[in-house]
Amino acid sequence: SGINAEYGGVPEAQIQSHFDDFFEDIYVEMVDKYGPIEELNICENLGDHLVGNIYIMFKKEEDAQKAVDALNNRWYNSMPIYAELSPVTDFREACCRQYETS
């Protein structure tokens, strides 16, 4: 396993383990509280505007609305959560305009 200089020399295996735990926590909480999901994407921090962005596609629109309503009253890591509905229906087709133009 390598060392990731971008994260202060933390071993890559440790970073991956932390990410896997975070992904599982988010997935389990969303399914348990709001309903089944089809897809969950946690953005890689390639641009400052993506830092901390998570995209979740619920199977039912009403479950997505429940999640938005509840999550906008929550905090994570001492920071408020900002949730909103997105018109994107296929994450494979989604793209970042800043990434495309740079």
PDB file of C-alpha atoms in Angstrom:
ATOM      1  CA  SER A   1       0.000   0.000   0.000  1.00  0.00           C
ATOM      2  CA  GLY A   2       1.213   3.485  -0.848  1.00  0.00           C
ATOM      3  CA  ILE A   3       1.396   6.744   0.996  1.00  0.00           C
ATOM      4  CA  ASN A   4      -0.805   9.593  -0.179  1.00  0.00           C
ATOM      5  CA  ALA A   5       1.092  12.896   0.026  1.00  0.00           C
ATOM      6  CA  GLU A   6      -2.116  14.847  -0.679  1.00  0.00           C
ATOM      7  CA  TYR A   7      -3.502  13.683   2.674  1.00  0.00           C
ATOM      8  CA  GLY A   8      -0.500  14.429   4.857  1.00  0.00           C
ATOM      9  CA  GLY A   9       1.226  11.105   4.289  1.00  0.00           C
ATOM     10  CA  VAL A  10      -1.687   8.985   5.487  1.00  0.00           C
ATOM     11  CA  PRO A  11      -1.446   5.449   4.068  1.00  0.00           C
ATOM     12  CA  GLU A  12      -3.805   4.887   1.124  1.00  0.00           C
ATOM     13  CA  ALA A  13      -5.243   1.772   2.790  1.00  0.00           C
ATOM     14  CA  GLN A  14      -6.279   3.887   5.778  1.00  0.00           C
ATOM     15  CA  ILE A  15      -7.886   6.494   3.508  1.00  0.00           C
ATOM     16  CA  GLN A  16      -9.785   3.766   1.642  1.00  0.00           C
ATOM     17  CA  SER A  17     -10.928   2.175   4.901  1.00  0.00           C
ATOM     18  CA  HIS A  18     -12.209   5.547   6.167  1.00  0.00           C
ATOM     19  CA  PHE A  19     -14.020   6.149   2.859  1.00  0.00           C
ATOM     20  CA  ASP A  20     -15.595   2.672   2.934  1.00  0.00           C
ATOM     21  CA  ASP A  21     -16.878   3.232   6.490  1.00  0.00           C
ATOM     22  CA  PHE A  22     -18.251   6.664   5.545  1.00  0.00           C
ATOM     23  CA  PHE A  23     -19.964   5.262   2.430  1.00  0.00           C
ATOM     24  CA  GLU A  24     -21.580   2.461   4.439  1.00  0.00           C
ATOM     25  CA  ASP A  25     -22.753   4.867   7.166  1.00  0.00           C
ATOM     26  CA  ILE A  26     -24.383   7.180   4.615  1.00  0.00           C
ATOM     27  CA  TYR A  27     -25.949   4.318   2.650  1.00  0.00           C
ATOM     28  CA  VAL A  28     -27.400   2.573   5.696  1.00  0.00           C
ATOM     29  CA  GLU A  29     -28.793   5.791   7.192  1.00  0.00           C
ATOM     30  CA  MET A  30     -30.441   6.886   3.937  1.00  0.00           C
ATOM     31  CA  VAL A  31     -32.086   3.502   3.358  1.00  0.00           C
ATOM     32  CA  ASP A  32     -33.178   3.078   6.990  1.00  0.00           C
ATOM     33  CA  LYS A  33     -34.631   6.579   7.369  1.00  0.00           C
ATOM     34  CA  TYR A  34     -35.907   7.516   3.922  1.00  0.00           C
ATOM     35  CA  GLY A  35     -36.238   4.489   1.653  1.00  0.00           C
ATOM     36  CA  PRO A  36     -34.441   2.365  -0.921  1.00  0.00           C
ATOM     37  CA  ILE A  37     -31.829   4.024  -3.095  1.00  0.00           C
ATOM     38  CA  GLU A  38     -30.640   3.167  -6.574  1.00  0.00           C
ATOM     39  CA  GLU A  39     -27.296   4.924  -6.500  1.00  0.00           C
ATOM     40  CA  LEU A  40     -25.008   6.834  -4.154  1.00  0.00           C
ATOM     41  CA  ASN A  41     -22.060   8.902  -5.403  1.00  0.00           C
ATOM     42  CA  ILE A  42     -19.533  10.636  -3.186  1.00  0.00           C
ATOM     43  CA  CYS A  43     -17.588  13.178  -5.217  1.00  0.00           C
ATOM     44  CA  GLU A  44     -13.852  12.966  -5.431  1.00  0.00           C
ATOM     45  CA  ASN A  45     -12.520  16.363  -4.471  1.00  0.00           C
ATOM     46  CA  LEU A  46     -11.160  17.381  -7.858  1.00  0.00           C
ATOM     47  CA  GLY A  47     -12.510  20.910  -7.559  1.00  0.00           C
ATOM     48  CA  ASP A  48     -13.206  23.068  -4.534  1.00  0.00           C
ATOM     49  CA  HIS A  49     -16.878  23.367  -5.465  1.00  0.00           C
ATOM     50  CA  LEU A  50     -17.284  19.578  -5.130  1.00  0.00           C
ATOM     51  CA  VAL A  51     -15.743  19.218  -1.680  1.00  0.00           C
ATOM     52  CA  GLY A  52     -18.240  17.324   0.445  1.00  0.00           C
ATOM     53  CA  ASN A  53     -20.864  16.731  -2.266  1.00  0.00           C
ATOM     54  CA  ILE A  54     -22.850  13.507  -2.156  1.00  0.00           C
ATOM     55  CA  TYR A  55     -25.472  12.551  -4.703  1.00  0.00           C
ATOM     56  CA  ILE A  56     -28.170   9.999  -3.871  1.00  0.00           C
ATOM     57  CA  MET A  57     -30.768   8.647  -6.258  1.00  0.00           C
ATOM     58  CA  PHE A  58     -33.739   7.229  -4.384  1.00  0.00           C
ATOM     59  CA  LYS A  59     -36.058   4.723  -6.040  1.00  0.00           C
ATOM     60  CA  LYS A  60     -39.067   6.926  -5.225  1.00  0.00           C
ATOM     61  CA  GLU A  61     -39.275  10.692  -5.635  1.00  0.00           C
ATOM     62  CA  GLU A  62     -41.246  11.034  -2.409  1.00  0.00           C
ATOM     63  CA  ASP A  63     -38.383   9.373  -0.500  1.00  0.00           C
ATOM     64  CA  ALA A  64     -35.959  11.873  -2.024  1.00  0.00           C
ATOM     65  CA  GLN A  65     -38.195  14.725  -0.871  1.00  0.00           C
ATOM     66  CA  LYS A  66     -38.354  13.259   2.660  1.00  0.00           C
ATOM     67  CA  ALA A  67     -34.559  13.103   2.745  1.00  0.00           C
ATOM     68  CA  VAL A  68     -34.171  16.696   1.527  1.00  0.00           C
ATOM     69  CA  ASP A  69     -36.649  17.977   4.106  1.00  0.00           C
ATOM     70  CA  ALA A  70     -34.968  16.121   6.982  1.00  0.00           C
ATOM     71  CA  LEU A  71     -31.336  16.643   5.964  1.00  0.00           C
ATOM     72  CA  ASN A  72     -31.665  20.414   5.665  1.00  0.00           C
ATOM     73  CA  ASN A  73     -32.114  20.441   9.431  1.00  0.00           C
ATOM     74  CA  ARG A  74     -28.952  18.406  10.083  1.00  0.00           C
ATOM     75  CA  TRP A  75     -25.276  19.042  10.696  1.00  0.00           C
ATOM     76  CA  TYR A  76     -22.266  16.858   9.904  1.00  0.00           C
ATOM     77  CA  ASN A  77     -18.767  17.402  11.268  1.00  0.00           C
ATOM     78  CA  SER A  78     -19.853  20.756  12.768  1.00  0.00           C
ATOM     79  CA  MET A  79     -21.116  21.977   9.373  1.00  0.00           C
ATOM     80  CA  PRO A  80     -24.697  22.333   8.131  1.00  0.00           C
ATOM     81  CA  ILE A  81     -25.980  19.945   5.495  1.00  0.00           C
ATOM     82  CA  TYR A  82     -27.506  21.577   2.414  1.00  0.00           C
ATOM     83  CA  ALA A  83     -29.752  19.168   0.516  1.00  0.00           C
ATOM     84  CA  GLU A  84     -31.704  19.827  -2.655  1.00  0.00           C
ATOM     85  CA  LEU A  85     -33.432  17.878  -5.387  1.00  0.00           C
ATOM     86  CA  SER A  86     -31.636  17.521  -8.709  1.00  0.00           C
ATOM     87  CA  PRO A  87     -33.087  17.039 -12.191  1.00  0.00           C
ATOM     88  CA  VAL A  88     -30.319  14.525 -13.039  1.00  0.00           C
ATOM     89  CA  THR A  89     -31.810  11.082 -13.667  1.00  0.00           C
ATOM     90  CA  ASP A  90     -28.672   9.275 -14.840  1.00  0.00           C
ATOM     91  CA  PHE A  91     -25.436   9.924 -12.952  1.00  0.00           C
ATOM     92  CA  ARG A  92     -23.401   8.518 -15.852  1.00  0.00           C
ATOM     93  CA  GLU A  93     -24.614  11.422 -17.973  1.00  0.00           C
ATOM     94  CA  ALA A  94     -23.952  14.034 -15.290  1.00  0.00           C
ATOM     95  CA  CYS A  95     -20.867  16.175 -15.702  1.00  0.00           C
ATOM     96  CA  CYS A  96     -19.225  19.105 -14.055  1.00  0.00           C
ATOM     97  CA  ARG A  97     -19.209  22.258 -16.162  1.00  0.00           C
ATOM     98  CA  GLN A  98     -16.078  23.543 -14.411  1.00  0.00           C
ATOM     99  CA  TYR A  99     -14.286  20.271 -15.217  1.00  0.00           C
ATOM    100  CA  GLU A 100     -15.389  20.426 -18.855  1.00  0.00           C
ATOM    101  CA  THR A 101     -14.212  24.025 -19.325  1.00  0.00           C
ATOM    102  CA  SER A 102     -10.820  23.751 -17.620  1.00  0.00           C
TER     103      SER A 102
END
